[in-house]
PDB file of C-alpha atoms in Angstrom:
ATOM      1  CA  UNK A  13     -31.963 -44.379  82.264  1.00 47.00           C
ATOM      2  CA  UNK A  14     -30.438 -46.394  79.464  1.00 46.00           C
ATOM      3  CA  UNK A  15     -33.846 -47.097  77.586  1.00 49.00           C
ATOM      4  CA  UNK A  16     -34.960 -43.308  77.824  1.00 45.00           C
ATOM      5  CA  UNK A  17     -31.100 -41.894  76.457  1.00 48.00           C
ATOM      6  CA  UNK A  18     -31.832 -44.511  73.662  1.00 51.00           C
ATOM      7  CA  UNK A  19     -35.020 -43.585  73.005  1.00 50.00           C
ATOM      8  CA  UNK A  20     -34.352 -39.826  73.014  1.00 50.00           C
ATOM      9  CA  UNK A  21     -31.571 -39.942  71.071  1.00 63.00           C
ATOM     10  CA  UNK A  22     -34.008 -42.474  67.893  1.00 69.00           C
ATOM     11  CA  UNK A  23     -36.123 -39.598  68.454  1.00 67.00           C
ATOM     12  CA  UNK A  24     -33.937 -36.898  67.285  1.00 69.00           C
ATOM     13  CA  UNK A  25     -32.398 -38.986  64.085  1.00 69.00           C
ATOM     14  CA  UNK A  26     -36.189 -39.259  63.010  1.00 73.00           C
ATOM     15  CA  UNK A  27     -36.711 -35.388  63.466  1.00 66.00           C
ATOM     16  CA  UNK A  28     -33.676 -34.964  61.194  1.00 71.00           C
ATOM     17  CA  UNK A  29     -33.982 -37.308  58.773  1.00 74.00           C
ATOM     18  CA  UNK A  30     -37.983 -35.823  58.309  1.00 71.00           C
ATOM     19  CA  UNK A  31     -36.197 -32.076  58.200  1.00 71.00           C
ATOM     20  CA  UNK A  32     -33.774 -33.133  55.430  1.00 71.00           C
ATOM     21  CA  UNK A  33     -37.178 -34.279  53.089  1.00 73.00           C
ATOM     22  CA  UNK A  34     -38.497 -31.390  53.941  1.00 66.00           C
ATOM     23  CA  UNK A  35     -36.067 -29.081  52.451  1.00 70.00           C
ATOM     24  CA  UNK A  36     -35.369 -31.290  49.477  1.00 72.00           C
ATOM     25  CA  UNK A  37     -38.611 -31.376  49.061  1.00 63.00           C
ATOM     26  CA  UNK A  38     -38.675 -27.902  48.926  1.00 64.00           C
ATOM     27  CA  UNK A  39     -35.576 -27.424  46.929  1.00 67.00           C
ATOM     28  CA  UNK A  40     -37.501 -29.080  43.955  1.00 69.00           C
ATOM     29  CA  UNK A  41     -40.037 -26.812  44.274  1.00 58.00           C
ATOM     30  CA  UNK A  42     -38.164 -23.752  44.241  1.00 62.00           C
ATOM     31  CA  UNK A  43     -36.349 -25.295  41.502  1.00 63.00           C
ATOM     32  CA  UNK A  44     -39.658 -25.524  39.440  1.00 60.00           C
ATOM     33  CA  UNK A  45     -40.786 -22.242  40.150  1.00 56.00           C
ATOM     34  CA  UNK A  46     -37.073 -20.593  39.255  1.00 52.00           C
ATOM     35  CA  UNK A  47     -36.296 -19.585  42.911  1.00 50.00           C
ATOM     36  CA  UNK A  48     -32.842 -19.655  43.839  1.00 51.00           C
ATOM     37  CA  UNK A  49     -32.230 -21.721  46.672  1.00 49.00           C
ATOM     38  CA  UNK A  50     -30.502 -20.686  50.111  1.00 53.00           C
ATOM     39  CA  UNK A  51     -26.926 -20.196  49.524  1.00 52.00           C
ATOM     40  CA  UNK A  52     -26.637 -20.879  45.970  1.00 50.00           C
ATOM     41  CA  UNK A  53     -26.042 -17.499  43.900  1.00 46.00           C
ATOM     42  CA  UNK A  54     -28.181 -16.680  40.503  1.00 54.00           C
ATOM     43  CA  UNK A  55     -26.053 -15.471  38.014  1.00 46.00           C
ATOM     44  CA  UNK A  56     -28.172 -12.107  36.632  1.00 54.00           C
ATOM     45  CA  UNK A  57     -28.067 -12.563  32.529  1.00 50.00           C
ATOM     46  CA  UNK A  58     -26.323  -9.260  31.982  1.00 48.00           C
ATOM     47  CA  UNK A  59     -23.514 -10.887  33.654  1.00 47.00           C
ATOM     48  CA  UNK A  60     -23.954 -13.898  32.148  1.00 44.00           C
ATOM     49  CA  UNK A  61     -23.829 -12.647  28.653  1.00 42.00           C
ATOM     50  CA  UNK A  62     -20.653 -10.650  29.256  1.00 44.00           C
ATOM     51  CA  UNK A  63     -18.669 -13.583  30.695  1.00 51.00           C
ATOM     52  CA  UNK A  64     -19.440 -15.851  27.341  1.00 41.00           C
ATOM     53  CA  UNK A  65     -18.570 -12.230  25.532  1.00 38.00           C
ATOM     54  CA  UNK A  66     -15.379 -12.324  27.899  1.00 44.00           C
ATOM     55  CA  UNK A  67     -14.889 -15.871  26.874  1.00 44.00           C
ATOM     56  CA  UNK A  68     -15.112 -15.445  22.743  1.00 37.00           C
ATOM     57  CA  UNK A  69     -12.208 -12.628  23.125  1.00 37.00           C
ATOM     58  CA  UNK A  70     -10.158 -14.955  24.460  1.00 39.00           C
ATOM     59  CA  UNK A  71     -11.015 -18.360  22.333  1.00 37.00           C
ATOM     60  CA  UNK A  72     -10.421 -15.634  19.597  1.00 39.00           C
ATOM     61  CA  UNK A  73      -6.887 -14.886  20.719  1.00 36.00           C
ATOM     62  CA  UNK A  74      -6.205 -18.263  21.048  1.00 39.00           C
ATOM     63  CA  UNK A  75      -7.267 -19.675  17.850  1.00 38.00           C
ATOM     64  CA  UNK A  76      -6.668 -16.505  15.897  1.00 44.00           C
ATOM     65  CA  UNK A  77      -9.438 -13.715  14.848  1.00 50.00           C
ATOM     66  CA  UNK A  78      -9.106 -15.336  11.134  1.00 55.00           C
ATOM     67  CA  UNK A  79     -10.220 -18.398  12.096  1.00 51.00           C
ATOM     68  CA  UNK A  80     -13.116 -16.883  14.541  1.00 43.00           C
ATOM     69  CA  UNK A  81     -14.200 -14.458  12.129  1.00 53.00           C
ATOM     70  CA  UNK A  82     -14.518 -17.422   9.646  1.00 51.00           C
ATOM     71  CA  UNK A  83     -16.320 -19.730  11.887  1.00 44.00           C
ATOM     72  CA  UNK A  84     -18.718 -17.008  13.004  1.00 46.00           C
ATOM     73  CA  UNK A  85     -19.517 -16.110   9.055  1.00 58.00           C
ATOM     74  CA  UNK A  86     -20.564 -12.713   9.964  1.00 84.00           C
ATOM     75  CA  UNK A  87     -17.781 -10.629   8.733  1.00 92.00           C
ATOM     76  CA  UNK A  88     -18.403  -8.554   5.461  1.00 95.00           C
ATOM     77  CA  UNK A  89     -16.850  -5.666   3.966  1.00 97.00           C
ATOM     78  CA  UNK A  90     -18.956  -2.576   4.930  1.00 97.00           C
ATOM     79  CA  UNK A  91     -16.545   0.096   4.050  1.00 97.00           C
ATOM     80  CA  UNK A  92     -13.440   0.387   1.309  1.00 97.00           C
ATOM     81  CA  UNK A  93     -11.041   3.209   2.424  1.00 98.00           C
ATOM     82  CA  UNK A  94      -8.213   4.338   0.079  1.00 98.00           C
ATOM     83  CA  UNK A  95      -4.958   6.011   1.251  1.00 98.00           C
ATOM     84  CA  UNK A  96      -2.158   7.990  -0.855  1.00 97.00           C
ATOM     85  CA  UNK A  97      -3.830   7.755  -4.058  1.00 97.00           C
ATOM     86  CA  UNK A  98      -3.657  11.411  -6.264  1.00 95.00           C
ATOM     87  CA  UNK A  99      -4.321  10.165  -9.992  1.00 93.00           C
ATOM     88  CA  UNK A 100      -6.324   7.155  -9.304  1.00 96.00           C
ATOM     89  CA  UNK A 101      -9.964   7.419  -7.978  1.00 97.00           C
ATOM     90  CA  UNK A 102     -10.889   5.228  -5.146  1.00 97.00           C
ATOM     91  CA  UNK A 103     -13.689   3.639  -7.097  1.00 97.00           C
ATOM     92  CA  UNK A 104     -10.445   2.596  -9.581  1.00 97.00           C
ATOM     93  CA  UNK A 105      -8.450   1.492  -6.528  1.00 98.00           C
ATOM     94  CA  UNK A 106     -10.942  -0.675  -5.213  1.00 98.00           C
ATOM     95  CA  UNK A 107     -11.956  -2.472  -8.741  1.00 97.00           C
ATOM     96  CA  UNK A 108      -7.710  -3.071  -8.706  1.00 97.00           C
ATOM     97  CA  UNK A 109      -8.536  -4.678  -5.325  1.00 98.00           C
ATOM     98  CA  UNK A 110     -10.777  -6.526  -6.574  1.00 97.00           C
ATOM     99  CA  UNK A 111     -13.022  -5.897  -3.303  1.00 97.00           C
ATOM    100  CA  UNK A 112     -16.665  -4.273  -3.032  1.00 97.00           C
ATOM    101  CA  UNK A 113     -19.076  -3.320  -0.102  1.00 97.00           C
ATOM    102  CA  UNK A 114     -21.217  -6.909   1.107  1.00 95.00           C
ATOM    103  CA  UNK A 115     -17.310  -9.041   0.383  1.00 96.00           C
ATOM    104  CA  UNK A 116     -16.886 -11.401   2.442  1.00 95.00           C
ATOM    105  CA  UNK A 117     -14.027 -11.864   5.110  1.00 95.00           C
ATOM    106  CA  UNK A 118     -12.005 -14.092   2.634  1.00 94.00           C
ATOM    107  CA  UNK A 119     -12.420 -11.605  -0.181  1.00 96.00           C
ATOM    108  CA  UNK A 120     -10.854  -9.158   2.290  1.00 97.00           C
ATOM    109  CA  UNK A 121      -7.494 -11.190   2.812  1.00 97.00           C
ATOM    110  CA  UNK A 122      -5.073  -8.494   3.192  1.00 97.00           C
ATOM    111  CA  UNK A 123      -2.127 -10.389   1.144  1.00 97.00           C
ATOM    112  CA  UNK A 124      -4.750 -11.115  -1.965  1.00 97.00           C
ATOM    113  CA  UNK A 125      -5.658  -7.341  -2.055  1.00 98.00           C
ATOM    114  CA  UNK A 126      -2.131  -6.115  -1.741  1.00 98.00           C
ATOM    115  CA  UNK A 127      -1.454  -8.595  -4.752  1.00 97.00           C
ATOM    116  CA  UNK A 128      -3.825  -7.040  -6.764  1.00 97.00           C
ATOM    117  CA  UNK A 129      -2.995  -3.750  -6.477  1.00 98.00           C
ATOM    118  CA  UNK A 130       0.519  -4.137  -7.319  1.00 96.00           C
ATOM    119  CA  UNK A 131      -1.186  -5.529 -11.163  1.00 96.00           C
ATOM    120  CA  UNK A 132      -1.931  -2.030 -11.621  1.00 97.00           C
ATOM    121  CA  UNK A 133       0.084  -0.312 -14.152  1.00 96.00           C
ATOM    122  CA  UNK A 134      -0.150   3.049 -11.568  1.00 97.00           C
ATOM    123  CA  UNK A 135       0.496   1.695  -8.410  1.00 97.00           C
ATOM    124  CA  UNK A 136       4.185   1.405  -7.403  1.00 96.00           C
ATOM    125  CA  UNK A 137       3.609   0.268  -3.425  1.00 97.00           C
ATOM    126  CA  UNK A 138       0.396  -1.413  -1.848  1.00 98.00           C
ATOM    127  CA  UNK A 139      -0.909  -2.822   1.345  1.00 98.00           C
ATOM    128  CA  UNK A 140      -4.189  -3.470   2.888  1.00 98.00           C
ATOM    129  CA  UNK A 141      -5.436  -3.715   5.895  1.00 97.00           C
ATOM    130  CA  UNK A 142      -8.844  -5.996   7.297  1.00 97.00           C
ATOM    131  CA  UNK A 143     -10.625  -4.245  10.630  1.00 95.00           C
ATOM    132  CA  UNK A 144     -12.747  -5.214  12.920  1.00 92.00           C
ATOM    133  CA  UNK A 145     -16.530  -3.493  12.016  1.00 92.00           C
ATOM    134  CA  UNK A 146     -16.233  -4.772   8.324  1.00 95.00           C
ATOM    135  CA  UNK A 147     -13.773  -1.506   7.250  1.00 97.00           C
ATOM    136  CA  UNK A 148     -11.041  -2.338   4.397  1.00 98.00           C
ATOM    137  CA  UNK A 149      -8.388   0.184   4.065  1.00 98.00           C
ATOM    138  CA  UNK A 150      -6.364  -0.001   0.678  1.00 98.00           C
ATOM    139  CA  UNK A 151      -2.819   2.198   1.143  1.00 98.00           C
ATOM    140  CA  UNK A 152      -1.113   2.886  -2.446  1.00 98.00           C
ATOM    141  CA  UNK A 153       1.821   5.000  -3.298  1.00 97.00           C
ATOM    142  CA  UNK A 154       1.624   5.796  -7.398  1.00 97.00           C
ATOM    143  CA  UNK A 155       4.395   6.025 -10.100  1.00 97.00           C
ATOM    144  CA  UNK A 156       4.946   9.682 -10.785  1.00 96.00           C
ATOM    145  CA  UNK A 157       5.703  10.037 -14.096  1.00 97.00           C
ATOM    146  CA  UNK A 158       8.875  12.228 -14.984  1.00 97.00           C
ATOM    147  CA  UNK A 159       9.113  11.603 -18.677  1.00 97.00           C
ATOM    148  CA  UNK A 160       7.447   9.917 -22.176  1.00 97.00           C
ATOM    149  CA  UNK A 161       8.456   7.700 -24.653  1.00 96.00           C
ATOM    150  CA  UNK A 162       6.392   6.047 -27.966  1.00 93.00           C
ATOM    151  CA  UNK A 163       4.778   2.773 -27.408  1.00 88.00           C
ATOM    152  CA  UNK A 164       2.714   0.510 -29.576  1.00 86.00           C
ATOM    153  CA  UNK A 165      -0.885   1.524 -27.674  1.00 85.00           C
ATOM    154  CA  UNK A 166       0.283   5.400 -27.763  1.00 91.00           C
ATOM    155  CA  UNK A 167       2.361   8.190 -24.660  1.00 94.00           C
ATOM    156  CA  UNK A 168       4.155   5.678 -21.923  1.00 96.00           C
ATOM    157  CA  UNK A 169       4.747   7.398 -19.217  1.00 96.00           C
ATOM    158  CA  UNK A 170       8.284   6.255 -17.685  1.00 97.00           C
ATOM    159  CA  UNK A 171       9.275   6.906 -13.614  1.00 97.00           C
ATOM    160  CA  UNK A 172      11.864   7.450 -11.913  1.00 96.00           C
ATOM    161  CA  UNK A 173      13.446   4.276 -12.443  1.00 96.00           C
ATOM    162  CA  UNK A 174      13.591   4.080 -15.720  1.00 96.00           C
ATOM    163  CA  UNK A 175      10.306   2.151 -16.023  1.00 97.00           C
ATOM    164  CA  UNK A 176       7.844   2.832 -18.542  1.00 97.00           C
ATOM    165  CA  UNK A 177       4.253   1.927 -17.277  1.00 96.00           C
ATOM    166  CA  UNK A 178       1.313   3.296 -18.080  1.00 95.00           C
ATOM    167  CA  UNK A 179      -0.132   5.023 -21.475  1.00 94.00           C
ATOM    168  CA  UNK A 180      -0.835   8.744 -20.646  1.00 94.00           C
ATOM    169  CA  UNK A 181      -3.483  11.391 -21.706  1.00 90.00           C
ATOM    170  CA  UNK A 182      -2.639  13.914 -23.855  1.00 85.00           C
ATOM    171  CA  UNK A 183      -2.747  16.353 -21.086  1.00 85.00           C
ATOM    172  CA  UNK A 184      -0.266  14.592 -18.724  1.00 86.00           C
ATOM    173  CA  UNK A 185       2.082  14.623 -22.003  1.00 90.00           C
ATOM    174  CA  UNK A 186       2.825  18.143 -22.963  1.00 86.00           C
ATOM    175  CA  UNK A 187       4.945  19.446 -20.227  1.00 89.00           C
ATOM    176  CA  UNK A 188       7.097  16.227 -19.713  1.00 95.00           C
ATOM    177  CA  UNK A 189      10.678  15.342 -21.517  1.00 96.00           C
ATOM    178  CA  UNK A 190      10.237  13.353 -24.747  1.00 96.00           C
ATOM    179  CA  UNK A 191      12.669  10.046 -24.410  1.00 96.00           C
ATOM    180  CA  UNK A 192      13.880   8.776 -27.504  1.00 95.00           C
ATOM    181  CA  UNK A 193      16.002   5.361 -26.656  1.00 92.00           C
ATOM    182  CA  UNK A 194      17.516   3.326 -29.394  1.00 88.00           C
ATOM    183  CA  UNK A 195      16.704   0.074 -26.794  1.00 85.00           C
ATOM    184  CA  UNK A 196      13.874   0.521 -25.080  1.00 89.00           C
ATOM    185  CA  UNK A 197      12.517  -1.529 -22.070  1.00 91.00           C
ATOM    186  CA  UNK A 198       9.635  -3.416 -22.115  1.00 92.00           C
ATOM    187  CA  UNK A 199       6.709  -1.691 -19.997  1.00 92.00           C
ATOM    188  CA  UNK A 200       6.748  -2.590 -16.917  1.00 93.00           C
ATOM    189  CA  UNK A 201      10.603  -2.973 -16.349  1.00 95.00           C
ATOM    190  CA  UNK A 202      13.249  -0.625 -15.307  1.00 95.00           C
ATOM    191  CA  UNK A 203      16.286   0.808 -16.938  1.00 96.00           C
ATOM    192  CA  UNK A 204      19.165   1.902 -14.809  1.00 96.00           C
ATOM    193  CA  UNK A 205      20.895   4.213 -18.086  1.00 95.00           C
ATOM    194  CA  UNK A 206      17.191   5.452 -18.642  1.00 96.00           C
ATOM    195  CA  UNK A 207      16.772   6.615 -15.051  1.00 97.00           C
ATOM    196  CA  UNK A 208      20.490   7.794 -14.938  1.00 97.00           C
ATOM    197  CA  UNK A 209      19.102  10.000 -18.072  1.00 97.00           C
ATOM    198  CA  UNK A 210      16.080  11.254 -16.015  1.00 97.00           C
ATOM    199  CA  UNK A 211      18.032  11.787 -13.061  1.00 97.00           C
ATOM    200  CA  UNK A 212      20.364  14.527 -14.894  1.00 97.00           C
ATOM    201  CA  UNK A 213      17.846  16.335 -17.069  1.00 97.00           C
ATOM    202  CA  UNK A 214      15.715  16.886 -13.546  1.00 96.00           C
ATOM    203  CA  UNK A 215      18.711  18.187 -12.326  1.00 97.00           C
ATOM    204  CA  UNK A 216      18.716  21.238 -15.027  1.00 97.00           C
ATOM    205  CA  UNK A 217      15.988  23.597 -13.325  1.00 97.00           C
ATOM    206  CA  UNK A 218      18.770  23.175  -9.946  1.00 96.00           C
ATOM    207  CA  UNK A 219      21.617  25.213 -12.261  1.00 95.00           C
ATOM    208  CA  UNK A 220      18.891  27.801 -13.621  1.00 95.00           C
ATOM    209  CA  UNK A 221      18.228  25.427 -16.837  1.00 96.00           C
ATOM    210  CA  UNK A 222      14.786  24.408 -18.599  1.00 96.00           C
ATOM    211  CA  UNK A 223      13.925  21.217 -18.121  1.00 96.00           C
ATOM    212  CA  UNK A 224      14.961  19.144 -21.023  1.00 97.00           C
ATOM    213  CA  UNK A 225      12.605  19.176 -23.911  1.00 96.00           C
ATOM    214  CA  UNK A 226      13.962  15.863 -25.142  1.00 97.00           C
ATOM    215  CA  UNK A 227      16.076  13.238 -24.112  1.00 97.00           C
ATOM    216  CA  UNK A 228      17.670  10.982 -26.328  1.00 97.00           C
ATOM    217  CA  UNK A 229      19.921   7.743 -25.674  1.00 95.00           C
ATOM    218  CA  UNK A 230      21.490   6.164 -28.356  1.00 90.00           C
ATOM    219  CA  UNK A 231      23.473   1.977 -27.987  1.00 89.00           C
ATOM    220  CA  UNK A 232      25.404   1.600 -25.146  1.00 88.00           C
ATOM    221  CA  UNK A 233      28.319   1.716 -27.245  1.00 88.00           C
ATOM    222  CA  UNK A 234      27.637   4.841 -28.510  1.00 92.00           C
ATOM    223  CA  UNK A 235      30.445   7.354 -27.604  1.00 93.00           C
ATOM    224  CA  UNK A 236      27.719  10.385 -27.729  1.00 95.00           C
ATOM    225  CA  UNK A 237      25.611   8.668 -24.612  1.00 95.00           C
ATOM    226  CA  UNK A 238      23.379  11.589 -23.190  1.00 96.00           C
ATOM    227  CA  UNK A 239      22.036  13.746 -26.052  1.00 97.00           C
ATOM    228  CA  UNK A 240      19.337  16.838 -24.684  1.00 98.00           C
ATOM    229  CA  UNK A 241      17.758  19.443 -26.281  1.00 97.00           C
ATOM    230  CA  UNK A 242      16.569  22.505 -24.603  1.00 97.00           C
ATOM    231  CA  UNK A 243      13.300  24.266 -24.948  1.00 96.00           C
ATOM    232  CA  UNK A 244      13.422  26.984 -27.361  1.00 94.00           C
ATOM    233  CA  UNK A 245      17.328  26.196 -28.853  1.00 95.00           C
ATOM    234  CA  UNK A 246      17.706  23.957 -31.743  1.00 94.00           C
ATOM    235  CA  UNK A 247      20.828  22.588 -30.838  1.00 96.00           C
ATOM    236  CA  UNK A 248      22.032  19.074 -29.822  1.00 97.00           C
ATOM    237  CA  UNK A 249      23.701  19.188 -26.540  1.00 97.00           C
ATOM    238  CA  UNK A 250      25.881  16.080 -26.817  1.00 97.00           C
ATOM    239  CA  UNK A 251      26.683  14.966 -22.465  1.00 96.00           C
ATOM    240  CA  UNK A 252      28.493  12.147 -23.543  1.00 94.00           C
ATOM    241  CA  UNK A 253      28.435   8.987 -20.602  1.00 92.00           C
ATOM    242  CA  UNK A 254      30.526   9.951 -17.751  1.00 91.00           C
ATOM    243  CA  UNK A 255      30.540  12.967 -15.836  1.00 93.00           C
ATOM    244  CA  UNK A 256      27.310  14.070 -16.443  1.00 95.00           C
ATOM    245  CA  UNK A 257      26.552  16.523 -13.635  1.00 95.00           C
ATOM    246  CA  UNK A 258      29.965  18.592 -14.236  1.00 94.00           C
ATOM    247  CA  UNK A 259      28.893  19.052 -18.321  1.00 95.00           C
ATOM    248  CA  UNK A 260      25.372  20.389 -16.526  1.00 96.00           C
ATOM    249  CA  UNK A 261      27.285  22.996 -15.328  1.00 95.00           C
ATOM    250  CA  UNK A 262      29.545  23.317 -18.315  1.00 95.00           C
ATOM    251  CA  UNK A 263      26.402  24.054 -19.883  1.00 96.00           C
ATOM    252  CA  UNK A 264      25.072  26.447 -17.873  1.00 96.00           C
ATOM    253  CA  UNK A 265      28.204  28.372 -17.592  1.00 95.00           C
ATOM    254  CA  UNK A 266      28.302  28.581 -21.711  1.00 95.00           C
ATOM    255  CA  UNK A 267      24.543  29.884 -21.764  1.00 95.00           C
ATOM    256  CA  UNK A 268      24.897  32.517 -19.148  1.00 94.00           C
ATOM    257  CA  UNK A 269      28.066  33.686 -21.197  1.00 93.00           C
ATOM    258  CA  UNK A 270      27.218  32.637 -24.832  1.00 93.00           C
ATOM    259  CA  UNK A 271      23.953  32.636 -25.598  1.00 93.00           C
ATOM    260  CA  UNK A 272      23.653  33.893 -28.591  1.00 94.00           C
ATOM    261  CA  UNK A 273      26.330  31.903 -29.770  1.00 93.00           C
ATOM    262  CA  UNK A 274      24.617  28.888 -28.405  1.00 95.00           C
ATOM    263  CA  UNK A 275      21.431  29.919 -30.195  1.00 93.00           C
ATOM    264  CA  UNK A 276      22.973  29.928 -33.275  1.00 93.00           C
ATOM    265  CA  UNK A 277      24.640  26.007 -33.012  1.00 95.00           C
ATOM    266  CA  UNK A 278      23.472  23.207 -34.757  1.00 96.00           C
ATOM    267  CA  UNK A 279      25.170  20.731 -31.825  1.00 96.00           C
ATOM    268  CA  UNK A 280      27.371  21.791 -28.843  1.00 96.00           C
ATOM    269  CA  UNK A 281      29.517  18.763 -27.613  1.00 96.00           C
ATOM    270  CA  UNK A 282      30.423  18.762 -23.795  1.00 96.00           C
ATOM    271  CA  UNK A 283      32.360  15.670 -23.907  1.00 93.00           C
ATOM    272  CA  UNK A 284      35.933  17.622 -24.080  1.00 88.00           C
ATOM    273  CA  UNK A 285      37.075  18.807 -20.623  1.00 78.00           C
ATOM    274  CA  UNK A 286      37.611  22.186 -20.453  1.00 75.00           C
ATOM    275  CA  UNK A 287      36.182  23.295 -23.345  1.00 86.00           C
ATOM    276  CA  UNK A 288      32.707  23.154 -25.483  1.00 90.00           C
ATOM    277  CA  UNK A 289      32.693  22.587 -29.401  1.00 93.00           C
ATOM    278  CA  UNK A 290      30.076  24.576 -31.107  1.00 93.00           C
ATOM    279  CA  UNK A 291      28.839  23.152 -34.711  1.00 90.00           C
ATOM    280  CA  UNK A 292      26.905  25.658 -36.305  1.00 80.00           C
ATOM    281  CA  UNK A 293      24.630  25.373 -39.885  1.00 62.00           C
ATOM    282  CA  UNK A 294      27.203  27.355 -41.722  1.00 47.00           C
ATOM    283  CA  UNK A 295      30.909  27.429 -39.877  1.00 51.00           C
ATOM    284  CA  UNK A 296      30.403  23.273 -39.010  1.00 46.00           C
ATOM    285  CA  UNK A 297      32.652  23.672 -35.889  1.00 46.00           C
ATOM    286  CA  UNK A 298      33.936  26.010 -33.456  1.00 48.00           C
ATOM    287  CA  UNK A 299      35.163  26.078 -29.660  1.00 47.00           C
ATOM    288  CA  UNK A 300      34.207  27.746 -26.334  1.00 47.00           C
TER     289      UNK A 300
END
C-alpha cells in the first residue's frame, strides 16, 4: 500500500511539472506571435496614447507649462491679436511688440512684450498675454491727446496728465487747445500745473463755454497763473492760480450778460472776487 501511495503520488508531481513547460512553453510563443496571454490584459493603443497624453498634462503642471513648452520646442507664434488700440494699427502694435507670426515661445514672453509696448510714445497701459495654440494677444490703452504745445521735431501732443508725448499730424492739431508754457516738460514726463491747466479749460464746454483756443502758463511765480483765450474774442482772460473753477463761472456769468463788452476787451482779469476788470484798446481799464 505504501509503495503504490508513493508511487502515485511521483506520478502526479511529474504530470505537473511536464504541464508547467507546457504552458511556458507556450507563453513564449504567444509572446512571439503578439498574443496576449491568459489573464494578462493588452492595453489597446488608443488608450495607451491618452494615458501618456494624461501624463504630459500633469508633468506640465508640475514643472510649469514654460518650462514644457520650452523643452517640447514646438511652440510658435501663429497669431498676434491686438486689443483697445483706436489710433495705432495692429501691424504698428505688433512691430512695438517686437513679435511676428513663426516667433518663438521665448519671443512671446508676456513681461518682454508688455515692456516694449510701454516704449511707445502712444501707448499709456500694456499687457500681453501667451496661449496655448500659438495665439499672442497684445492689450493697449493709448494717450488721448487733449491739447498741443511746440517742440523741436514739430505739434506734441500733451494728455491728460500733463505729459507731452508724441508729435501729431496736422489734422489731429487744428481742433485742440494751443499750450504755451514758459517751462515746459520734457516729452515723455508729466506736469501736475499743466494738467491742472487742461483739467479747467475741458471744463468750459460744462458752463456753455468754447473750449479754450489757447492756454498759456507763465513761471510759477507769476501772479497771472492761468491765462485762456476764447475762440473768436481777442481778449486775455487772466484765471489767476487758485480758484479756478469759480472764475469759470465768473466768466460765463460776464459773457451771458456782457458780451459785447467782453468783445470789445483787450484782457479781462478774474483774479478779484466779486468783480471782473475789463482792459480795453482805448479806455485801458474798467470793472464788471
Amino acid at each position: 500500500m505504501n509503495r503504490i501511495g508513493r508511487s502515485t503520488d511521483r506520478t502526479e508531481q511529474e504530470a505537473l511539472r511536464r504541464r508547467a513547460r507546457a504552458n511556458q512553453h507556450l507563453d513564449r510563443v504567444r509572446n512571439r506571435r503578439g498574443e496576449p496571454s491568459p489573464g494578462r490584459v493588452r492595453v489597446p493603443r488608443p488608450v495607451w496614447m491618452a494615458g501618456t497624453l494624461a501624463l504630459a498634462l500633469v508633468v506640465g503642471a508640475w514643472v510649469g507649462d514654460d518650462a514644457l513648452a520650452h523643452l517640447g520646442g514646438v511652440w510658435h507664434v501663429a497669431r498676434v491679436e491686438v486689443q483697445g488700440n483706436t489710433r495705432l494699427s495692429g501691424a504698428e502694435v505688433a512691430r512695438a511688440a517686437r513679435i511676428a507670426v513663426g516667433d518663438g515661445y521665448a519671443a512671446a514672453d508676456p513681461r518682454r512684450l508688455a515692456g516694449g509696448l510701454r516704449q511707445n510714445a502712444w501707448i499709456a497701459e500694456a499687457s500681453a498675454a501667451r496661449l496655448p495654440g500659438g495665439t499672442v494677444v497684445l492689450r493697449v490703452r493709448e494717450r488721448e491727446p487733449v491739447a498741443v504745445i511746440e517742440g523741436r521735431g514739430g505739434p506734441l501732443g500733451v494728455d491728460a496728465d500733463g505729459r507731452p508725448f508724441a508729435v501729431l499730424d496736422a489734422r489731429d492739431v487744428k481742433d485742440l487747445p494751443r499750450l504755451r508754457c514758459e517751462s515746459p516738460p520734457p516729452p515723455g514726463e508729466a506736469d501736475t500745473r499743466i494738467a491742472e491747466a487742461i483739467r479747467v479749460a475741458r471744463s468750459f464746454p460744462k458752463r456753455g463755454l468754447a473750449l479754450p483756443r489757447e492756454i498759456a502758463l507763465g513761471k510759477e511765480a507769476d501772479p497771472e497763473g492761468l491765462v485762456v483765450r476764447l475762440p473768436g474774442l481777442g481778449a486775455r482772460f487772466v484765471m489767476g492760480a487758485h480758484d479756478l473753477d469759480a472764475r469759470v463761472g465768473m466768466l460765463a456769468e460776464l459773457l451771458a450778460k456782457r458780451p459785447a463788452e467782453v468783445a470789445e476787451a483787450a484782457s479781462v482779469d478774474l483774479r478779484f472776487a466779486g468783480q471782473a476788470v475789463l482792459s480795453g484798446k482805448t479806455d485801458p481799464k474798467g470793472s464788471a
